[in-house]
Short mmCIF file of C-alpha atoms and ligand atoms in Angstrom, two decimals:
data_model
loop_
_atom_site.label_atom_id
_atom_site.label_comp_id
_atom_site.label_asym_id
_atom_site.label_seq_id
_atom_site.Cartn_x
_atom_site.Cartn_y
_atom_site.Cartn_z
CA UNK Y 219 124.77 266.47 132.54
CA UNK Y 220 123.46 265.33 135.84
CA UNK Y 221 126.25 264.64 138.42
CA UNK Y 222 125.51 263.28 141.81
CA UNK Y 223 127.96 262.52 144.60
CA UNK Y 224 128.09 260.14 147.48
CA UNK Y 225 130.25 261.81 150.20
CA UNK Y 226 130.60 259.41 153.06
CA UNK Y 227 132.91 260.03 156.07
CA UNK Y 228 134.92 256.85 156.49
CA UNK Y 229 133.74 255.49 159.70
CA UNK Y 230 134.37 251.87 158.89
CA UNK Y 231 130.69 251.16 158.90
CA UNK Y 232 128.05 251.55 156.10
CA UNK Y 233 124.84 252.49 157.80
CA UNK Y 234 121.61 251.55 155.94
CA UNK Y 235 120.63 255.25 155.76
CA UNK Y 236 123.95 256.07 154.08
CA UNK Y 237 123.62 253.25 151.60
CA UNK Y 238 120.18 254.45 150.72
CA UNK Y 239 121.56 257.90 150.06
CA UNK Y 240 124.19 256.30 147.71
CA UNK Y 241 121.46 254.31 145.94
CA UNK Y 242 119.19 257.31 145.29
CA UNK Y 243 122.23 259.31 144.01
CA UNK Y 244 123.17 256.45 141.75
CA UNK Y 245 119.58 256.04 140.47
CA UNK Y 246 119.18 259.80 139.84
CA UNK Y 247 122.41 259.87 137.91
CA UNK Y 248 121.86 256.71 135.90
CA UNK Y 249 118.18 257.51 135.09
CA UNK Y 250 119.54 260.61 133.33
CA UNK Y 251 122.68 259.17 131.77
CA UNK Y 252 124.56 261.17 134.30
CA UNK Y 253 127.63 260.39 136.50
CA UNK Y 254 127.73 259.13 140.03
CA UNK Y 255 130.80 260.24 142.00
CA UNK Y 256 132.38 258.96 145.19
CA UNK Y 257 134.09 261.45 147.36
CA UNK Y 258 135.59 260.44 150.70
CA UNK Y 259 135.11 263.15 153.24
CA UNK Y 260 137.88 262.54 155.71
CA UNK Y 261 138.83 266.02 156.94
CA UNK Y 262 137.37 265.51 160.40
CA UNK Y 263 138.72 262.05 160.73
CA UNK Y 264 141.51 261.45 163.17
CA UNK Y 265 141.69 257.70 162.88
CA UNK Y 266 143.33 255.87 160.10
CA UNK Y 267 140.88 255.78 157.28
CA UNK Y 268 142.28 253.29 154.85
CA UNK Y 269 140.33 250.19 156.09
CA UNK Y 270 137.22 252.32 156.58
CA UNK Y 271 137.40 253.43 152.96
CA UNK Y 272 137.69 249.75 151.89
CA UNK Y 273 134.35 249.14 153.61
CA UNK Y 274 132.82 251.80 151.44
CA UNK Y 275 134.25 250.41 148.23
CA UNK Y 276 133.22 246.87 149.15
CA UNK Y 277 129.78 247.79 150.12
CA UNK Y 278 129.14 249.70 146.90
CA UNK Y 279 130.64 246.90 144.93
CA UNK Y 280 128.52 244.24 146.58
CA UNK Y 281 125.40 246.34 146.25
CA UNK Y 282 126.07 246.82 142.56
CA UNK Y 283 126.21 250.58 142.87
CA UNK Y 284 129.27 251.48 140.89
CA UNK Y 285 130.70 254.99 140.91
CA UNK Y 286 131.97 256.53 137.60
CA UNK Y 287 134.59 258.61 139.41
CA UNK Y 288 136.25 258.10 142.79
CA UNK Y 289 139.56 257.64 144.56
CA UNK Y 290 139.93 254.04 143.29
CA UNK Y 291 138.69 254.56 139.73
CA UNK Y 292 140.00 258.10 139.19
CA UNK Y 293 138.32 260.80 137.08
CA UNK Y 294 138.99 264.26 135.80
CA UNK Y 295 137.91 266.07 139.01
CA UNK Y 296 140.18 264.37 141.46
CA UNK Y 297 141.57 264.06 144.00
CA UNK Y 298 138.38 262.36 145.37
CA UNK Y 299 139.67 262.21 148.95
CA UNK Y 300 138.95 265.41 150.80
CA UNK Y 301 142.09 265.54 152.89
CA UNK Y 302 144.13 265.39 149.72
CA UNK Y 303 142.37 268.42 148.25
CA UNK Y 304 143.25 270.69 151.22
CA UNK Y 305 145.39 273.18 149.38
CA UNK Y 306 142.80 275.06 147.53
CA UNK Y 307 140.33 275.78 150.36
CA UNK Y 308 142.32 278.47 152.00
CA UNK Y 309 142.65 280.45 148.83
CA UNK Y 310 138.94 280.25 148.32
CA UNK Y 311 138.28 281.46 151.87
CA UNK Y 312 140.73 284.36 151.18
CA UNK Y 313 138.82 285.25 148.07
CA UNK Y 314 135.73 285.62 150.26
CA UNK Y 315 137.62 287.74 152.70
CA UNK Y 316 138.59 289.98 149.73
CA UNK Y 317 134.97 290.25 148.67
CA UNK Y 318 133.91 291.10 152.19
CA UNK Y 319 131.98 287.91 152.58
CA UNK Y 320 134.35 286.40 155.24
CA UNK Y 321 136.71 287.67 157.88
CA UNK Y 322 139.56 286.71 159.96
CA UNK Y 323 138.75 285.91 163.60
CA UNK Y 324 141.56 285.93 166.16
CA UNK Y 325 139.40 285.32 169.30
CA UNK Y 326 141.06 282.65 171.49
CA UNK Y 327 139.30 279.84 173.29
CA UNK Y 328 138.95 281.76 176.53
CA UNK Y 329 137.11 284.59 174.96
CA UNK Y 330 134.82 282.20 173.01
CA UNK Y 331 134.13 280.17 176.10
CA UNK Y 332 133.04 283.38 177.79
CA UNK Y 333 130.30 283.75 175.18
CA UNK Y 334 128.66 280.49 176.03
CA UNK Y 335 125.16 280.61 177.51
CA UNK Y 336 123.73 278.29 180.23
CA UNK Y 337 123.31 275.50 177.74
CA UNK Y 338 127.00 275.71 176.78
CA UNK Y 339 126.15 277.18 173.36
CA UNK Y 340 128.03 280.19 172.04
CA UNK Y 341 126.97 282.21 169.15
CA UNK Y 342 129.89 284.22 167.90
CA UNK Y 343 129.44 287.91 168.65
CA UNK Y 344 131.26 289.20 165.58
CA UNK Y 345 133.94 290.76 167.69
CA UNK Y 346 136.61 290.49 164.94
CA UNK Y 347 134.35 291.95 162.28
CA UNK Y 348 135.12 295.30 163.97
CA UNK Y 349 138.94 295.07 163.51
CA UNK Y 350 140.56 297.58 161.31
CA UNK Y 351 142.68 296.60 158.29
CA UNK Y 352 145.77 297.63 160.19
CA UNK Y 353 144.87 295.51 163.21
CA UNK Y 354 144.30 292.51 161.06
CA UNK Y 355 147.58 292.87 159.18
CA UNK Y 356 149.41 293.34 162.42
CA UNK Y 357 147.98 290.16 163.90
CA UNK Y 358 148.73 288.15 160.72
CA UNK Y 359 152.26 289.47 160.68
CA UNK Y 360 152.68 288.36 164.28
CA UNK Y 361 151.41 284.95 163.40
CA UNK Y 362 148.43 285.25 165.81
CA UNK Y 363 146.35 282.10 165.31
CA UNK Y 364 143.14 282.71 163.39
CA UNK Y 365 140.14 281.15 161.85
CA UNK Y 366 138.22 282.48 158.86
CA UNK Y 367 134.52 283.02 159.42
CA UNK Y 368 131.68 283.41 157.02
CA UNK Y 369 129.98 286.79 157.30
CA UNK Y 370 126.27 285.94 157.31
CA UNK Y 371 124.44 288.93 155.71
CA UNK Y 372 121.18 290.44 156.85
CA UNK Y 373 117.79 289.29 155.55
CA UNK Y 374 116.51 285.85 155.03
CA UNK Y 375 117.49 282.92 152.84
CA UNK Y 376 114.95 280.83 150.83
CA UNK Y 377 115.64 277.69 148.96
CA UNK Y 378 113.73 274.78 147.43
CA UNK Y 379 114.36 271.27 148.56
CA UNK Y 380 112.87 268.59 146.22
CA UNK Y 381 111.60 266.59 149.20
CA UNK Y 382 110.89 269.24 151.87
CA UNK Y 383 109.68 271.96 149.56
CA UNK Y 384 110.39 275.70 150.12
CA UNK Y 385 112.38 276.57 153.15
CA UNK Y 386 113.01 280.05 154.46
CA UNK Y 387 115.45 280.90 157.32
CA UNK Y 388 116.03 284.26 158.88
CA UNK Y 389 119.78 284.87 158.55
CA UNK Y 390 120.02 286.21 162.02
CA UNK Y 391 119.46 282.67 163.29
CA UNK Y 392 122.67 281.64 161.70
CA UNK Y 393 126.07 281.97 163.20
CA UNK Y 394 129.12 283.33 161.34
CA UNK Y 395 130.42 279.79 160.91
CA UNK Y 396 134.09 278.89 160.75
CA UNK Y 397 135.30 278.11 157.15
CA UNK Y 398 138.92 277.65 157.79
CA UNK Y 399 140.09 276.28 161.21
CA UNK Y 400 143.14 277.44 163.11
CA UNK Y 401 145.14 274.51 161.61
CA UNK Y 402 144.50 275.92 158.16
CA UNK Y 403 142.18 273.08 157.26
CA UNK Y 404 138.60 273.66 156.06
CA UNK Y 405 135.60 272.82 158.06
CA UNK Y 406 133.32 270.22 156.52
CA UNK Y 407 130.75 273.05 156.04
CA UNK Y 408 133.12 274.93 153.79
CA UNK Y 409 134.81 271.98 151.96
CA UNK Y 410 131.60 270.38 150.75
CA UNK Y 411 130.51 273.54 149.01
CA UNK Y 412 133.87 274.09 147.32
CA UNK Y 413 134.12 270.42 146.37
CA UNK Y 414 130.63 270.16 145.02
CA UNK Y 415 131.23 273.28 142.88
CA UNK Y 416 134.57 272.14 141.62
CA UNK Y 417 133.27 268.63 140.80
CA UNK Y 418 130.30 270.09 138.92
CA UNK Y 419 127.76 268.41 141.16
CA UNK Y 420 124.26 269.22 140.04
CA UNK Y 421 122.22 267.23 142.61
CA UNK Y 422 123.08 267.07 146.27
CA UNK Y 423 121.41 264.19 147.97
CA UNK Y 424 122.01 263.72 151.67
CA UNK Y 425 120.45 263.19 155.12
CA UNK Y 426 117.90 265.80 156.46
CA UNK Y 427 120.23 266.56 159.30
CA UNK Y 428 121.97 268.83 156.73
CA UNK Y 429 118.86 270.74 155.94
CA UNK Y 430 119.51 273.39 158.55
CA UNK Y 431 123.01 274.08 157.31
CA UNK Y 432 121.90 274.39 153.69
CA UNK Y 433 121.07 278.16 153.86
CA UNK Y 434 124.66 278.80 154.99
CA UNK Y 435 125.88 276.86 152.09
CA UNK Y 436 123.72 278.78 149.73
CA UNK Y 437 125.03 282.07 151.04
CA UNK Y 438 128.48 280.77 150.27
CA UNK Y 439 127.47 279.77 146.69
CA UNK Y 440 125.99 283.33 146.32
CA UNK Y 441 129.12 284.94 147.71
CA UNK Y 442 131.19 283.16 145.09
CA UNK Y 443 128.65 283.83 142.38
CA UNK Y 444 128.17 280.03 141.81
CA UNK Y 445 125.12 278.07 140.80
CA UNK Y 446 123.30 276.33 143.72
CA UNK Y 447 122.79 272.61 143.13
CA UNK Y 448 119.41 270.86 143.35
CA UNK Y 449 118.85 269.72 146.88
CA UNK Y 450 117.31 266.46 147.84
CA UNK Y 451 117.32 265.87 151.61
CA UNK Y 452 116.20 262.53 152.89
CA UNK Y 453 114.41 261.82 156.13
CA UNK Y 454 116.13 259.44 158.58
CA UNK Y 455 115.71 255.70 158.60
CA UNK Y 456 114.14 254.65 161.95
CA UNK Y 457 114.09 251.51 163.95
CA UNK Y 458 110.59 252.28 165.14
CA UNK Y 459 108.41 255.44 165.64
CA UNK Y 460 110.90 257.01 168.03
CA UNK Y 461 114.34 255.53 167.71
CA UNK Y 462 116.84 255.85 164.92
CA UNK Y 463 118.60 252.73 163.58
CA UNK Y 464 121.79 252.54 165.54
CA UNK Y 465 125.07 250.76 165.25
CA UNK Y 466 124.67 249.24 168.69
CA UNK Y 467 121.70 246.98 167.85
CA UNK Y 468 123.74 245.33 165.18
CA UNK Y 469 121.23 245.59 162.29
CA UNK Y 470 121.99 248.97 161.02
CA UNK Y 471 124.68 248.23 158.49
CA UNK Y 472 124.82 246.51 155.17
CA UNK Y 473 127.48 244.15 156.35
CA UNK Y 474 125.28 243.13 159.39
CA UNK Y 475 122.51 242.19 157.05
CA UNK Y 476 124.79 240.28 154.73
CA UNK Y 477 126.07 238.41 157.81
CA UNK Y 478 122.54 237.55 158.68
CA UNK Y 479 122.01 235.81 155.38
CA UNK Y 480 120.32 238.54 153.34
CA UNK Y 481 121.11 238.92 149.67
CA UNK Y 482 122.64 242.10 148.38
CA UNK Y 483 120.05 242.47 145.63
CA UNK Y 484 117.17 242.03 148.05
CA UNK Y 485 118.74 244.59 150.50
CA UNK Y 486 119.07 247.08 147.71
CA UNK Y 487 115.44 246.50 146.51
CA UNK Y 488 114.20 246.96 150.11
CA UNK Y 489 116.34 250.01 150.75
CA UNK Y 490 114.95 251.60 147.54
CA UNK Y 491 111.47 251.32 149.03
CA UNK Y 492 112.57 252.90 152.32
CA UNK Y 493 111.04 256.31 151.81
CA UNK Y 494 110.33 256.04 148.11
CA UNK Y 495 107.15 254.82 146.53
CA UNK Y 496 107.03 253.61 142.88
CA UNK Y 497 104.02 254.77 140.81
CA UNK Y 498 102.70 251.15 140.63
CA UNK Y 499 102.09 248.53 143.29
CA UNK Y 500 105.12 246.60 142.19
CA UNK Y 501 107.58 245.85 144.97
CA UNK Y 502 110.20 243.71 143.43
CA UNK Y 503 112.76 245.65 141.39
CA UNK Y 504 116.24 244.82 140.07
CA UNK Y 505 118.62 247.59 139.99
CA UNK Y 506 118.07 248.10 136.25
CA UNK Y 507 114.32 248.27 136.77
CA UNK Y 508 114.89 250.81 139.52
CA UNK Y 509 116.93 253.02 137.15
CA UNK Y 510 114.03 252.99 134.76
CA UNK Y 511 111.28 253.85 137.23
CA UNK Y 512 112.95 255.81 140.04
CA UNK Y 513 111.54 259.34 140.22
CA UNK Y 514 112.31 261.83 143.03
CA UNK Y 515 108.61 262.72 143.09
CA UNK Y 516 108.08 259.45 144.88
CA UNK Y 517 110.31 260.39 147.81
CA UNK Y 518 108.57 260.95 151.12
CA UNK Y 519 109.46 263.41 153.82
CA UNK Y 520 108.33 261.27 156.71
CA UNK Y 521 110.85 259.05 158.38
CA UNK Y 522 111.05 255.59 157.05
CA UNK Y 523 110.82 252.70 159.40
CA UNK Y 524 113.15 249.82 158.81
CA UNK Y 525 111.01 246.73 158.75
CA UNK Y 526 113.05 243.56 159.04
CA UNK Y 527 109.93 241.43 158.52
CA UNK Y 528 109.35 242.97 155.17
CA UNK Y 529 113.00 242.69 154.17
CA UNK Y 530 112.87 239.03 155.19
CA UNK Y 531 109.82 238.47 153.01
CA UNK Y 532 111.45 240.21 150.07
CA UNK Y 533 114.59 238.25 150.53
CA UNK Y 534 112.54 235.00 150.54
CA UNK Y 535 111.01 236.05 147.21
CA UNK Y 536 114.46 236.51 145.78
CA UNK Y 537 115.51 233.13 147.01
CA UNK Y 538 112.36 231.49 145.46
CA UNK Y 539 113.14 233.18 142.13
CA UNK Y 540 116.82 232.36 142.22
CA UNK Y 541 118.22 229.77 139.85
CA UNK Y 542 118.71 226.47 141.66
CA UNK Y 543 122.49 226.23 140.99
CA UNK Y 544 123.11 229.70 142.38
CA UNK Y 545 120.94 228.84 145.49
CA UNK Y 546 122.76 225.62 145.94
CA UNK Y 547 126.06 227.32 145.97
CA UNK Y 548 124.83 229.59 148.77
CA UNK Y 549 123.06 226.82 150.65
CA UNK Y 550 125.62 224.03 150.37
CA UNK Y 551 128.13 225.35 152.97
CA UNK Y 552 125.34 225.92 155.49
CA UNK Y 553 123.83 222.43 154.85
CA UNK Y 554 127.28 220.83 155.12
CA UNK Y 555 127.77 222.45 158.53
CA UNK Y 556 124.50 221.23 159.73
CA UNK Y 557 124.49 217.71 158.21
CA UNK Y 558 127.50 215.48 158.20
CA UNK Y 559 125.66 212.18 157.51
CA UNK Y 560 125.70 211.15 153.87
CA UNK Y 561 122.23 212.49 152.92
CA UNK Y 562 121.42 213.98 149.55
CA UNK Y 563 122.00 217.71 150.25
CA UNK Y 564 120.87 218.79 146.89
CA UNK Y 565 117.52 217.19 147.35
CA UNK Y 566 117.22 218.77 150.81
CA UNK Y 567 118.07 222.13 149.19
CA UNK Y 568 115.13 221.77 146.69
CA UNK Y 569 112.74 221.37 149.58
CA UNK Y 570 113.95 224.37 151.53
CA UNK Y 571 114.37 226.87 148.71
CA UNK Y 572 110.80 227.98 148.76
CA UNK Y 573 110.49 228.07 152.50
CA UNK Y 574 113.18 230.29 153.85
CA UNK Y 575 113.51 234.04 154.41
CA UNK Y 576 117.28 234.06 154.61
CA UNK Y 577 120.13 231.64 153.88
CA UNK Y 578 120.84 231.51 157.67
CA UNK Y 579 117.26 230.19 158.24
CA UNK Y 580 118.52 226.87 156.70
CA UNK Y 581 120.33 225.89 159.93
CA UNK Y 582 117.19 225.79 162.08
CA UNK Y 583 115.04 224.31 159.32
CA UNK Y 584 117.28 221.26 158.91
CA UNK Y 585 118.34 220.79 162.50
CA UNK Y 586 116.34 217.61 162.85
CA UNK Y 587 118.10 215.82 159.99
CA UNK Y 588 121.46 215.03 161.58
CA UNK Y 589 119.81 213.79 164.79
CA UNK Y 590 116.23 213.28 165.81
CA UNK Y 591 115.42 215.81 168.49
CA UNK Y 592 113.94 214.75 171.73
CA UNK Y 593 110.32 215.71 171.28
CA UNK Y 594 107.11 215.55 173.18
CA UNK Y 595 104.42 213.10 172.07
CA UNK Y 596 102.00 216.01 172.20
CA UNK Y 597 103.22 216.82 168.77
CA UNK Y 598 101.11 213.87 167.52
CA UNK Y 599 97.97 215.52 168.69
CA UNK Y 600 96.56 217.55 165.72
CA UNK Y 601 92.90 218.54 165.67
CA UNK Y 602 92.68 219.29 161.98
CA UNK Y 603 94.58 216.08 161.01
CA UNK Y 604 92.28 214.23 163.45
CA UNK Y 605 95.22 212.58 165.16
CA UNK Y 606 96.00 211.87 168.79
CA UNK Y 607 98.57 209.81 170.61
CA UNK Y 608 96.42 206.70 170.47
CA UNK Y 609 95.67 206.49 166.71
CA UNK Y 610 99.22 207.72 166.02
CA UNK Y 611 100.61 204.70 167.77
CA UNK Y 612 98.41 202.46 165.63
CA UNK Y 613 99.46 204.19 162.42
CA UNK Y 614 103.19 204.02 163.30
CA UNK Y 615 102.99 200.26 164.04
CA UNK Y 616 101.42 199.69 160.56
CA UNK Y 617 103.85 202.15 158.90
CA UNK Y 618 106.74 200.25 160.41
CA UNK Y 619 105.66 196.98 158.68
CA UNK Y 620 104.99 198.96 155.57
CA UNK Y 621 108.51 200.56 155.51
CA UNK Y 622 110.11 197.24 156.34
CA UNK Y 623 108.50 195.63 153.41
CA UNK Y 624 109.09 198.38 150.93
CA UNK Y 625 111.84 197.49 148.47
CA UNK Y 626 112.10 200.60 146.35
CA UNK Y 627 112.68 203.56 148.70
CA UNK Y 628 112.04 206.60 146.52
CA UNK Y 629 109.51 209.32 147.07
CA UNK Y 630 106.90 207.86 144.69
CA UNK Y 631 107.10 204.34 146.01
CA UNK Y 632 106.89 205.64 149.64
CA UNK Y 633 103.95 207.94 148.77
CA UNK Y 634 102.02 205.15 147.10
CA UNK Y 635 102.62 202.82 149.94
CA UNK Y 636 101.34 205.47 152.38
CA UNK Y 637 98.20 206.02 150.20
CA UNK Y 638 97.63 202.30 150.32
CA UNK Y 639 97.71 202.42 154.12
CA UNK Y 640 95.31 205.27 154.12
CA UNK Y 641 92.85 203.17 152.04
CA UNK Y 642 93.41 200.15 154.15
CA UNK Y 643 92.72 201.96 157.34
CA UNK Y 644 89.77 203.80 155.85
CA UNK Y 645 90.95 207.19 157.33
CA UNK Y 646 91.77 210.57 156.01
CA UNK Y 647 95.30 211.17 154.58
CA UNK Y 648 96.35 213.29 157.60
CA UNK Y 649 95.68 210.49 160.04
CA UNK Y 650 98.52 208.52 158.38
CA UNK Y 651 100.75 211.33 157.09
CA UNK Y 652 100.84 213.47 160.26
CA UNK Y 653 102.18 210.73 162.64
CA UNK Y 654 104.79 209.64 160.11
CA UNK Y 655 105.93 213.17 159.50
CA UNK Y 656 106.12 213.84 163.20
CA UNK Y 657 108.10 210.61 163.94
CA UNK Y 658 110.58 211.42 161.18
CA UNK Y 659 111.17 215.06 162.15
CA UNK Y 660 110.37 215.33 165.88
CA UNK Y 661 109.16 218.90 165.11
CA UNK Y 662 105.85 220.66 164.68
CA UNK Y 663 106.85 221.76 161.16
CA UNK Y 664 109.29 220.50 158.56
CA UNK Y 665 110.40 221.59 155.22
CA UNK Y 666 108.88 218.65 153.36
CA UNK Y 667 106.23 215.95 153.78
CA UNK Y 668 106.60 212.48 155.17
CA UNK Y 669 107.47 210.62 151.91
CA UNK Y 670 110.10 213.22 150.86
CA UNK Y 671 111.64 213.02 154.37
CA UNK Y 672 111.70 209.21 154.29
CA UNK Y 673 113.31 209.26 150.88
CA UNK Y 674 116.07 211.59 152.24
CA UNK Y 675 116.69 209.44 155.35
CA UNK Y 676 116.61 206.15 153.53
CA UNK Y 677 115.13 202.90 154.90
CA UNK Y 678 117.28 202.37 157.86
CA UNK Y 679 117.01 205.72 159.49
CA UNK Y 680 113.34 205.99 158.59
CA UNK Y 681 112.67 202.74 160.36
CA UNK Y 682 114.74 203.77 163.35
CA UNK Y 683 112.77 206.97 163.75
CA UNK Y 684 109.44 205.24 163.35
CA UNK Y 685 110.50 202.75 166.04
CA UNK Y 686 111.42 205.70 168.34
CA UNK Y 687 107.96 207.09 167.80
CA UNK Y 688 106.34 203.82 168.74
CA UNK Y 689 108.56 203.61 171.80
CA UNK Y 690 107.62 207.14 172.90
CA UNK Y 691 103.89 206.68 172.25
CA UNK Y 692 103.85 203.31 174.04
CA UNK Y 693 104.95 205.05 177.17
CA UNK Y 694 102.05 207.49 177.19
N1 LIG K 242 130.36 263.51 154.87
C1 LIG K 242 128.91 263.76 155.15
C2 LIG K 242 128.37 262.50 155.87
O1 LIG K 242 128.90 261.43 155.93
C3 LIG K 242 128.15 263.97 153.89
C4 LIG K 242 127.21 265.00 153.89
C5 LIG K 242 126.82 265.41 152.40
O2 LIG K 242 126.42 264.50 151.71
O3 LIG K 242 126.91 266.63 152.12
O4 LIG K 242 127.39 262.69 156.52
#
C-alpha cells in the first residue's frame, strides 16, 4: 500500500509551497487507495508549538486535504509528533555504532571551531573515528558529552528522483553528519529516516532543498538494511524569476489568500497546477477530479511562478459557477458593510457574481451605491458610445422627465422607457444609456447597466443622481 506523509515543522504559518507538497502527497496516496499521514516535525522547535500545529490542522481541513493518520486523528504508527517519539532514536543510532556505520564524537566546540575555513564552514575531520574502544569507553564512563556521527563510506551514491531523475553524489563531498546531538535528541536528518521507515512511508515528497541531503539518508537506509522510499522532490514556488515567495510580502500563505477573499477550492486547484501539468488542456479541477487525473509524470523540475492574476481568474471562475445561495452567504456580509441604505442586496449580488475575481473585490465594485462619488464630467465623453458633455446634458434632461413620469419602476419598465427615448431622439442606444449609467454610478465602469442600477436605487435616488449629473454638466 502506498503511504505518503506530510511532515511540516510547526512554524505557525502554512506556506503555499508546503501546502502544495501536502496536496501532491494527498493526491498520490488517494489515487492509489493509499494513506496520507501527517507527522509534526518539532524537534528543532524551541517555541511553543501548540498554536502552530493548529494552523496546520486548520489549513488542511479548510483545503479539504484530510489525513488518515496524525496527532489529532491517531493511527497505528503513532505518536505522530516527532518530539514525542524521541526515545527510540538513540537506540537506532547505537545500533549503527555497533555495525560500524556511526561513531561517537567527543570533540568540543573549540576544536570544531578550529576546523572552520574562511567562510566559517567546518567539515568534520573524523578525529574521533580514530579513537580506540578503550578510549571511547573511558569517555562514556566519565560522562564526556558526545554526539553520534554517521560514518560516510567511500565511493559514490546514486539514486533516482521521480522529478529530477538519476542523481549521483561522490561520498567524499558529504560530511559525517550528526545523528544524535549532545542533548541526546536526534537531528532532523536522522529522525526523518527513522520515522519514515517506522511509519512504512513508501513515497517521500518534499522540497528540492532536501535533494542534497538525500544521499546521506540513503546511506542510512542501507546501513540499517531498510528499503529506500520513492523520492519526489519538488522545485520551489517563486514570486518571480529570481525571488522565492516570502512570508514578508504577505501573500505566501494559505491564510493570507483566504483573507484576501480567495476560495479554498480555487486555491487548491491553482496550487495543483503550480508545477504540475495535466495531460489535457483542462484547468479547472475539483479535488476528486485531481485524485483521478494526478500523475507524477506531469511534475516539472523548473521552479513554478506564483501568478496571482491566474489565481484571481480561476477564483472568478469558481465564483461564477457557484450556486447563488452559497455565493450570497459569502457576499452578504461584505455588501452589508458597504451598503447600509435599504437597497435589495440580493439583486446587487446577482449583478456582481459574474464580475469579480475575489469576494473582497465586492467592496470596490459597489462603492458608488451608498453615496454617489464626486466624479469628473469627462466620464460622459465616450468615443464609441458617441457621447460628449453636450449631448449627455440633453439626454439627462429628457431622462429626468422620463423617470419622473415613470410609474412602475422595475428593470423592464425602465428599460422600455429608455428604448422609447432612444427612438424619440433618433440616436444609437449608447447615446442614451451611457450618460444615464454614468450619472447613476459616477464611475467609468459599473457592475450592471443603467436600467438595473435605476431599479436598485428606486425612483427617488435615481432622480437625485440624474439631477446631480445635470447640475455638473450645466457648469461645463
Ligand atoms: N520538516 C521538514 C520541513 O518542514 C520536512 C522535510 C521532509 O518532508 O522530509 O521542511
